[in-house]
Amino acid sequence: MAIRNPEVAAMEEYTEAESSSNGKETQLASDLSKNLDLAEDEKVDNQEDEGIKGEASTKKKKKKSKSKKKKNSLQQTDPPSIPVLDLFPSGEFPQGEIQQYKDDNLWRTTSEEKREMERLQKPIYNSLRQAAEVHRQVRKYMRSILKPGMLMIDLCETLENTVRKLISENGLQAGIAFPTGCSLNNVAAHWTPNSGDKTVLQYDDVMKLDFGTHIDGHIVDSAFTVAFNPMFDPLLAASREATYTGIKEAGVDVRLCDVGAAIQEVMESYEVEINGKVYLASDAIRYTLKNLFLKLEDLECSHYMKNYDVGHVPLRLPKAKQLLATINKNFSTLAFCGRYLDRLGETKYLMALKNLCDSGIIEPCRPVCDVKGSYVSQFEHTILLRPTCKEIISKGDDY
């Protein structure tokens, strides 16, 4: 029987225990490293999944932002065909040029009461700005295509059809405010070609292009003069500067005689040389005022408008009654011309129209003319005298 040393036995037991514990620790360490590796793999996989999702979401965001940009970057075509409502989906239209009141009206700028009055009128202001935006875009296009040799009737119909597209014509809610005035040379206003007119725009003509737009009856009326011959540039400059002088002087409770005096002072400071002869504007103004309402015998009436104050007038001609019903439905008290009646399908209406004029229901707006051989220039803006400031509604980059 062998006798073992207790110390040796204890050492052996300790060694075995230590080795077994080391084995367990090694096993635990390997298991832990495996778990860590698995966790890291899962983390990487999750990160990759999140990255893919993130990329997909950013792509979607980019697509959304691109689509938004596309919506916001909608631009007008050439020639114009997109309604301005589509170009401004928010329904808010650009403001005109703002001018502050002066002198006795300066207090209006900071008055809280006047600001509140403006806030109440905001829908009306926005309707006017929409009509003004249509006016700006149409006249910009017309300026680009105007040239000598154009038939006046083609010019007017192109302009009016463009207005109808851009303003989204809708009966009396939106459309053309009055017939396009394209008065030539000595004719100051209220002339547009009737059907069949063969008048052609010439290089030496001075044409006043005057047209209006309206939204819910809120009219924007603006006019400018076209002259291809640079000889007439001083004439155009005189009327342009005089117009802006009048706007500058205008205001609430300002006397019209003071505005007129300021305009006349500017106009009289100009002189115009035509075909080698110098004309002083001061002489031209006096001469024009003396002869301004001459009616040319060879110039027929083209503008008509229903008398606003007329009451019930009995009519005997059935055709006159039918024509009046058409006028009431399509124009009410807005001005119209023969071409507009033709467009609505009216035929053989001249006798009925004369009967309405003789009865006082319709008012003929005859051309306003100076003497033959003279030249008239015109610039015109619509200004809004707001409670706190002046806004030139129809102001654009051109004038």
Short mmCIF file of C-alpha atoms in Angstrom, two decimals:
data_model
loop_
_atom_site.label_atom_id
_atom_site.label_comp_id
_atom_site.label_asym_id
_atom_site.label_seq_id
_atom_site.Cartn_x
_atom_site.Cartn_y
_atom_site.Cartn_z
CA MET A 1 0.00 0.00 0.00
CA ALA A 2 1.50 3.28 -1.06
CA ILE A 3 1.31 6.23 1.23
CA ARG A 4 0.93 9.64 -0.48
CA ASN A 5 2.25 12.86 0.89
CA PRO A 6 -0.70 15.03 1.90
CA GLU A 7 1.07 18.20 0.67
CA VAL A 8 1.72 16.61 -2.72
CA ALA A 9 -1.88 15.47 -2.91
CA ALA A 10 -3.07 18.93 -2.02
CA MET A 11 -0.84 20.43 -4.68
CA GLU A 12 -2.12 17.98 -7.27
CA GLU A 13 -5.69 18.78 -6.32
CA TYR A 14 -4.94 22.50 -6.49
CA THR A 15 -3.29 22.08 -9.88
CA GLU A 16 -6.22 20.10 -11.20
CA ALA A 17 -8.65 22.67 -9.81
CA GLU A 18 -6.62 25.50 -11.30
CA SER A 19 -6.43 23.82 -14.68
CA SER A 20 -10.14 23.09 -14.66
CA SER A 21 -10.88 26.71 -13.66
CA ASN A 22 -8.55 27.97 -16.39
CA GLY A 23 -10.37 25.78 -18.86
CA LYS A 24 -13.70 27.17 -17.77
CA GLU A 25 -12.39 30.75 -18.01
CA THR A 26 -11.00 30.02 -21.46
CA GLN A 27 -14.34 28.59 -22.48
CA LEU A 28 -16.14 31.58 -21.04
CA ALA A 29 -13.78 33.96 -22.79
CA SER A 30 -14.26 32.22 -26.11
CA ASP A 31 -18.04 32.21 -25.64
CA LEU A 32 -17.94 35.91 -24.73
CA SER A 33 -15.83 36.76 -27.77
CA LYS A 34 -18.27 34.83 -29.96
CA ASN A 35 -21.19 36.74 -28.45
CA LEU A 36 -19.36 40.02 -28.97
CA ASP A 37 -18.63 39.09 -32.58
CA LEU A 38 -22.27 38.21 -33.12
CA ALA A 39 -23.36 41.48 -31.51
CA GLU A 40 -20.95 43.44 -33.69
CA ASP A 41 -22.19 41.60 -36.78
CA GLU A 42 -25.79 42.36 -35.85
CA LYS A 43 -24.84 45.98 -35.21
CA VAL A 44 -23.13 46.23 -38.59
CA ASP A 45 -26.14 44.60 -40.25
CA ASN A 46 -28.46 47.01 -38.47
CA GLN A 47 -26.29 49.95 -39.48
CA GLU A 48 -26.30 48.75 -43.07
CA ASP A 49 -30.09 48.35 -42.96
CA GLU A 50 -30.42 51.81 -41.41
CA GLY A 51 -28.05 53.18 -44.03
CA ILE A 52 -30.12 51.67 -46.82
CA LYS A 53 -33.29 53.02 -45.24
CA GLY A 54 -31.61 56.40 -44.75
CA GLU A 55 -30.50 56.48 -48.36
CA ALA A 56 -33.99 55.54 -49.48
CA SER A 57 -35.54 58.24 -47.28
CA THR A 58 -33.06 60.87 -48.51
CA LYS A 59 -33.87 59.85 -52.07
CA LYS A 60 -37.55 60.27 -51.30
CA LYS A 61 -36.83 63.63 -49.71
CA LYS A 62 -34.78 64.65 -52.71
CA LYS A 63 -37.60 63.53 -54.99
CA LYS A 64 -40.08 65.50 -52.89
CA SER A 65 -37.86 68.57 -52.85
CA LYS A 66 -37.36 68.25 -56.60
CA SER A 67 -41.09 67.98 -57.14
CA LYS A 68 -41.60 71.03 -54.93
CA LYS A 69 -38.99 72.93 -56.90
CA LYS A 70 -40.69 71.91 -60.11
CA LYS A 71 -44.01 73.18 -58.80
CA ASN A 72 -42.51 76.47 -57.61
CA SER A 73 -40.36 76.98 -60.71
CA LEU A 74 -43.28 76.91 -63.16
CA GLN A 75 -42.51 79.63 -65.66
CA GLN A 76 -44.52 81.41 -68.31
CA THR A 77 -44.31 80.10 -71.86
CA ASP A 78 -43.52 82.12 -74.96
CA PRO A 79 -46.05 83.07 -76.22
CA PRO A 80 -47.81 83.28 -72.83
CA SER A 81 -50.40 80.56 -72.27
CA ILE A 82 -50.30 79.63 -68.55
CA PRO A 83 -52.89 81.40 -66.36
CA VAL A 84 -51.30 83.55 -63.67
CA LEU A 85 -53.28 81.61 -61.04
CA ASP A 86 -51.12 78.58 -61.88
CA LEU A 87 -47.92 80.65 -61.67
CA PHE A 88 -48.88 81.82 -58.16
CA PRO A 89 -50.46 78.76 -56.50
CA SER A 90 -50.50 80.50 -53.11
CA GLY A 91 -53.03 82.96 -54.48
CA GLU A 92 -50.91 85.93 -53.38
CA PHE A 93 -49.82 88.18 -56.23
CA PRO A 94 -46.83 90.54 -56.33
CA GLN A 95 -47.23 94.00 -54.93
CA GLY A 96 -46.80 97.07 -57.12
CA GLU A 97 -44.33 99.88 -56.50
CA ILE A 98 -44.90 101.56 -53.13
CA GLN A 99 -44.57 105.33 -52.71
CA GLN A 100 -44.97 107.07 -49.38
CA TYR A 101 -47.26 110.01 -48.81
CA LYS A 102 -45.67 113.35 -48.03
CA ASP A 103 -46.35 116.65 -46.26
CA ASP A 104 -49.77 116.64 -44.57
CA ASN A 105 -50.37 112.95 -45.30
CA LEU A 106 -47.13 111.68 -43.79
CA TRP A 107 -48.89 110.64 -40.57
CA ARG A 108 -50.79 107.93 -42.46
CA THR A 109 -47.64 105.79 -42.81
CA THR A 110 -47.51 104.89 -39.09
CA SER A 111 -51.20 105.06 -38.21
CA GLU A 112 -52.39 101.76 -36.72
CA GLU A 113 -55.98 102.61 -37.60
CA LYS A 114 -55.06 103.03 -41.28
CA ARG A 115 -53.09 99.78 -41.24
CA GLU A 116 -56.15 97.95 -39.94
CA MET A 117 -58.22 99.49 -42.75
CA GLU A 118 -55.70 98.07 -45.24
CA ARG A 119 -55.92 94.59 -43.71
CA LEU A 120 -59.70 94.65 -44.21
CA GLN A 121 -59.23 95.54 -47.90
CA LYS A 122 -56.63 92.86 -48.60
CA PRO A 123 -58.88 90.69 -50.87
CA ILE A 124 -59.61 93.68 -53.11
CA TYR A 125 -55.91 94.59 -53.27
CA ASN A 126 -55.08 91.01 -54.25
CA SER A 127 -57.68 91.03 -57.06
CA LEU A 128 -56.16 94.23 -58.42
CA ARG A 129 -52.65 92.75 -58.23
CA GLN A 130 -53.78 89.65 -60.12
CA ALA A 131 -55.22 91.82 -62.90
CA ALA A 132 -52.01 93.88 -62.91
CA GLU A 133 -49.81 90.78 -63.23
CA VAL A 134 -51.80 89.71 -66.28
CA HIS A 135 -51.37 93.20 -67.73
CA ARG A 136 -47.59 93.15 -67.20
CA GLN A 137 -47.11 89.75 -68.82
CA VAL A 138 -49.33 90.54 -71.80
CA ARG A 139 -47.71 93.88 -72.59
CA LYS A 140 -44.25 92.36 -72.22
CA TYR A 141 -45.16 89.81 -74.88
CA MET A 142 -46.79 92.40 -77.14
CA ARG A 143 -43.71 94.62 -76.99
CA SER A 144 -41.61 91.70 -78.23
CA ILE A 145 -43.74 91.07 -81.35
CA LEU A 146 -44.74 94.60 -82.38
CA LYS A 147 -43.27 95.63 -85.72
CA PRO A 148 -44.20 97.76 -88.72
CA GLY A 149 -46.44 96.03 -91.25
CA MET A 150 -48.76 94.36 -88.73
CA LEU A 151 -52.49 94.58 -89.31
CA MET A 152 -54.03 96.53 -86.42
CA ILE A 153 -56.89 94.06 -86.10
CA ASP A 154 -54.44 91.13 -85.80
CA LEU A 155 -52.49 93.04 -83.17
CA CYS A 156 -55.62 93.65 -81.09
CA GLU A 157 -56.94 90.11 -81.36
CA THR A 158 -53.57 88.64 -80.38
CA LEU A 159 -53.45 90.86 -77.32
CA GLU A 160 -57.03 90.16 -76.28
CA ASN A 161 -56.75 86.38 -76.74
CA THR A 162 -53.61 86.39 -74.60
CA VAL A 163 -55.43 88.32 -71.87
CA ARG A 164 -58.27 85.80 -71.95
CA LYS A 165 -55.84 82.91 -71.42
CA LEU A 166 -53.78 84.46 -68.64
CA ILE A 167 -56.69 85.86 -66.66
CA SER A 168 -58.78 82.66 -67.02
CA GLU A 169 -61.71 84.56 -68.52
CA ASN A 170 -64.94 83.83 -66.68
CA GLY A 171 -67.88 85.99 -67.67
CA LEU A 172 -68.13 89.11 -65.53
CA GLN A 173 -65.84 87.65 -62.83
CA ALA A 174 -62.60 87.95 -64.82
CA GLY A 175 -61.68 89.17 -68.26
CA ILE A 176 -61.02 92.17 -70.49
CA ALA A 177 -62.07 95.50 -69.02
CA PHE A 178 -62.59 97.38 -72.30
CA PRO A 179 -61.67 97.13 -76.00
CA THR A 180 -57.99 97.46 -76.83
CA GLY A 181 -57.19 101.03 -77.80
CA CYS A 182 -54.53 101.31 -80.50
CA SER A 183 -55.00 104.92 -81.54
CA LEU A 184 -52.56 106.21 -84.16
CA ASN A 185 -50.81 109.57 -84.45
CA ASN A 186 -53.34 112.41 -83.93
CA VAL A 187 -56.00 110.07 -82.46
CA ALA A 188 -55.59 110.32 -78.69
CA ALA A 189 -57.92 107.56 -77.45
CA HIS A 190 -60.98 105.33 -77.96
CA TRP A 191 -60.16 103.79 -81.30
CA THR A 192 -59.97 100.09 -82.07
CA PRO A 193 -60.38 98.44 -85.49
CA ASN A 194 -63.82 97.12 -86.34
CA SER A 195 -64.28 93.88 -88.27
CA GLY A 196 -62.85 94.10 -91.77
CA ASP A 197 -60.56 97.04 -90.99
CA LYS A 198 -57.32 96.86 -93.02
CA THR A 199 -55.29 99.53 -91.21
CA VAL A 200 -51.57 98.63 -91.06
CA LEU A 201 -49.04 99.81 -88.46
CA GLN A 202 -46.36 101.94 -90.16
CA TYR A 203 -42.76 102.79 -89.21
CA ASP A 204 -43.57 106.49 -88.74
CA ASP A 205 -46.72 105.90 -86.67
CA VAL A 206 -47.10 106.85 -83.01
CA MET A 207 -49.41 104.24 -81.50
CA LYS A 208 -51.01 104.41 -78.06
CA LEU A 209 -51.64 100.85 -76.85
CA ASP A 210 -54.24 101.08 -74.10
CA PHE A 211 -55.90 97.99 -72.63
CA GLY A 212 -57.42 96.93 -69.33
CA THR A 213 -57.95 93.79 -67.26
CA HIS A 214 -60.35 93.16 -64.41
CA ILE A 215 -61.07 90.71 -61.61
CA ASP A 216 -64.57 90.94 -60.11
CA GLY A 217 -64.95 94.38 -61.65
CA HIS A 218 -61.72 95.75 -60.16
CA ILE A 219 -60.10 97.31 -63.24
CA VAL A 220 -56.40 97.79 -63.97
CA ASP A 221 -55.95 100.27 -66.82
CA SER A 222 -52.50 101.06 -68.18
CA ALA A 223 -51.20 102.40 -71.50
CA PHE A 224 -47.93 103.02 -73.27
CA THR A 225 -46.83 104.52 -76.59
CA VAL A 226 -44.97 102.69 -79.34
CA ALA A 227 -42.89 104.60 -81.90
CA PHE A 228 -40.34 102.84 -84.10
CA ASN A 229 -38.84 106.10 -85.41
CA PRO A 230 -36.38 107.52 -82.82
CA MET A 231 -37.44 111.01 -83.91
CA PHE A 232 -40.40 110.66 -81.52
CA ASP A 233 -38.34 109.63 -78.47
CA PRO A 234 -38.47 113.12 -76.84
CA LEU A 235 -42.26 113.14 -77.25
CA LEU A 236 -42.52 109.79 -75.48
CA ALA A 237 -40.09 110.89 -72.76
CA ALA A 238 -42.17 114.00 -72.05
CA SER A 239 -45.40 112.07 -71.52
CA ARG A 240 -43.63 109.35 -69.50
CA GLU A 241 -41.99 111.79 -67.09
CA ALA A 242 -45.19 113.83 -66.80
CA THR A 243 -47.10 110.66 -65.86
CA TYR A 244 -44.72 109.82 -63.03
CA THR A 245 -44.78 113.42 -61.84
CA GLY A 246 -48.56 113.21 -61.57
CA ILE A 247 -48.30 109.96 -59.62
CA LYS A 248 -45.74 111.51 -57.27
CA GLU A 249 -47.99 114.48 -56.55
CA ALA A 250 -51.18 112.42 -56.13
CA GLY A 251 -52.52 111.59 -52.70
CA VAL A 252 -55.51 111.60 -50.40
CA ASP A 253 -57.20 115.07 -50.29
CA VAL A 254 -54.76 116.48 -52.87
CA ARG A 255 -56.37 118.98 -55.24
CA LEU A 256 -56.48 117.81 -58.85
CA CYS A 257 -55.55 121.28 -60.07
CA ASP A 258 -52.24 120.99 -58.19
CA VAL A 259 -51.55 117.61 -59.78
CA GLY A 260 -52.38 119.03 -63.21
CA ALA A 261 -50.10 122.03 -62.67
CA ALA A 262 -47.16 119.78 -61.80
CA ILE A 263 -47.78 117.65 -64.90
CA GLN A 264 -47.99 120.67 -67.16
CA GLU A 265 -44.75 122.13 -65.77
CA VAL A 266 -42.85 118.96 -66.69
CA MET A 267 -44.38 118.71 -70.17
CA GLU A 268 -43.63 122.34 -70.99
CA SER A 269 -39.95 121.79 -70.24
CA TYR A 270 -39.60 119.56 -73.34
CA GLU A 271 -39.16 120.39 -76.98
CA VAL A 272 -39.59 117.98 -79.89
CA GLU A 273 -37.98 118.11 -83.31
CA ILE A 274 -40.10 116.49 -86.04
CA ASN A 275 -38.88 116.45 -89.64
CA GLY A 276 -36.39 119.22 -88.92
CA LYS A 277 -38.86 121.55 -87.22
CA VAL A 278 -38.68 122.20 -83.46
CA TYR A 279 -41.94 122.26 -81.51
CA LEU A 280 -42.19 123.57 -77.96
CA ALA A 281 -44.34 121.37 -75.76
CA SER A 282 -45.98 124.43 -74.18
CA ASP A 283 -47.38 125.51 -77.56
CA ALA A 284 -48.41 121.94 -78.36
CA ILE A 285 -50.33 121.61 -75.08
CA ARG A 286 -52.36 124.77 -75.65
CA TYR A 287 -53.04 123.79 -79.26
CA THR A 288 -54.05 120.26 -78.31
CA LEU A 289 -56.41 121.33 -75.52
CA LYS A 290 -58.14 123.64 -78.00
CA ASN A 291 -58.70 120.87 -80.57
CA LEU A 292 -58.83 117.75 -78.40
CA PHE A 293 -62.46 116.82 -78.94
CA LEU A 294 -62.63 117.11 -82.71
CA LYS A 295 -64.40 114.15 -84.34
CA LEU A 296 -62.88 112.98 -87.58
CA GLU A 297 -65.46 112.38 -90.26
CA ASP A 298 -63.67 109.33 -91.67
CA LEU A 299 -63.24 107.63 -88.27
CA GLU A 300 -66.23 105.55 -87.17
CA CYS A 301 -67.16 104.87 -83.56
CA SER A 302 -65.80 101.60 -82.18
CA HIS A 303 -66.33 101.81 -78.38
CA TYR A 304 -69.71 101.48 -76.68
CA MET A 305 -70.80 101.25 -73.08
CA LYS A 306 -74.12 100.83 -71.28
CA ASN A 307 -75.33 103.93 -69.47
CA TYR A 308 -74.96 103.15 -65.77
CA ASP A 309 -77.69 105.56 -64.62
CA VAL A 310 -80.35 104.73 -67.19
CA GLY A 311 -83.54 103.21 -65.89
CA HIS A 312 -86.11 101.11 -67.72
CA VAL A 313 -86.53 102.25 -71.32
CA PRO A 314 -89.26 100.57 -73.44
CA LEU A 315 -87.94 99.15 -76.70
CA ARG A 316 -90.07 98.34 -79.71
CA LEU A 317 -87.57 96.48 -81.90
CA PRO A 318 -87.27 92.77 -80.97
CA LYS A 319 -83.68 92.73 -82.26
CA ALA A 320 -82.80 95.65 -79.97
CA LYS A 321 -84.26 93.79 -76.96
CA GLN A 322 -82.29 90.67 -77.84
CA LEU A 323 -79.06 92.65 -78.31
CA LEU A 324 -79.54 94.43 -74.98
CA ALA A 325 -79.96 91.06 -73.25
CA THR A 326 -76.64 89.92 -74.78
CA ILE A 327 -74.92 93.11 -73.64
CA ASN A 328 -76.31 92.82 -70.10
CA LYS A 329 -75.19 89.20 -69.80
CA ASN A 330 -71.67 89.55 -71.20
CA PHE A 331 -70.62 93.13 -70.47
CA SER A 332 -73.07 94.74 -68.04
CA THR A 333 -71.64 98.29 -67.80
CA LEU A 334 -68.15 97.38 -69.11
CA ALA A 335 -67.17 98.87 -72.47
CA PHE A 336 -67.35 96.72 -75.60
CA CYS A 337 -66.86 96.99 -79.35
CA GLY A 338 -68.30 95.48 -82.52
CA ARG A 339 -65.63 92.76 -82.64
CA TYR A 340 -66.78 91.49 -79.25
CA LEU A 341 -70.38 91.20 -80.50
CA ASP A 342 -69.13 89.34 -83.58
CA ARG A 343 -67.25 86.93 -81.33
CA LEU A 344 -70.46 86.18 -79.41
CA GLY A 345 -72.22 85.25 -82.64
CA GLU A 346 -74.27 88.42 -83.08
CA THR A 347 -75.04 89.29 -86.72
CA LYS A 348 -76.82 92.19 -88.43
CA TYR A 349 -76.90 94.16 -85.19
CA LEU A 350 -75.99 97.67 -86.44
CA MET A 351 -79.60 98.89 -86.64
CA ALA A 352 -80.40 97.47 -83.21
CA LEU A 353 -77.24 99.03 -81.76
CA LYS A 354 -78.17 102.40 -83.23
CA ASN A 355 -81.63 102.07 -81.68
CA LEU A 356 -80.10 101.41 -78.26
CA CYS A 357 -77.82 104.44 -78.68
CA ASP A 358 -80.72 106.66 -79.76
CA SER A 359 -82.71 105.46 -76.73
CA GLY A 360 -79.91 106.51 -74.38
CA ILE A 361 -79.34 102.96 -73.09
CA ILE A 362 -75.97 102.58 -74.81
CA GLU A 363 -73.45 105.43 -74.88
CA PRO A 364 -71.13 105.60 -77.93
CA CYS A 365 -67.56 106.51 -76.88
CA ARG A 366 -66.27 108.27 -79.98
CA PRO A 367 -62.54 108.60 -80.77
CA VAL A 368 -60.84 111.57 -79.11
CA CYS A 369 -58.73 113.28 -81.76
CA ASP A 370 -56.42 116.20 -82.39
CA VAL A 371 -56.03 117.84 -85.82
CA LYS A 372 -54.62 115.83 -88.70
CA GLY A 373 -50.85 115.88 -88.95
CA SER A 374 -50.29 116.08 -85.20
CA TYR A 375 -48.89 113.38 -82.89
CA VAL A 376 -50.15 112.40 -79.45
CA SER A 377 -48.20 110.35 -76.91
CA GLN A 378 -49.68 108.65 -73.84
CA PHE A 379 -48.47 106.80 -70.75
CA GLU A 380 -50.88 105.66 -68.10
CA HIS A 381 -50.83 103.75 -64.82
CA THR A 382 -53.39 102.60 -62.29
CA ILE A 383 -52.50 103.77 -58.80
CA LEU A 384 -54.09 102.66 -55.56
CA LEU A 385 -54.37 105.34 -52.88
CA ARG A 386 -54.16 103.05 -49.88
CA PRO A 387 -54.80 104.39 -46.35
CA THR A 388 -51.06 104.29 -45.51
CA CYS A 389 -49.28 104.69 -48.89
CA LYS A 390 -49.58 104.84 -52.68
CA GLU A 391 -49.20 101.67 -54.72
CA ILE A 392 -48.58 101.85 -58.48
CA ILE A 393 -50.51 98.67 -59.23
CA SER A 394 -49.57 98.38 -62.92
CA LYS A 395 -45.87 99.26 -62.57
CA GLY A 396 -43.52 96.90 -64.38
CA ASP A 397 -39.94 96.61 -65.58
CA ASP A 398 -40.83 98.32 -68.87
CA TYR A 399 -42.41 101.52 -67.53
#
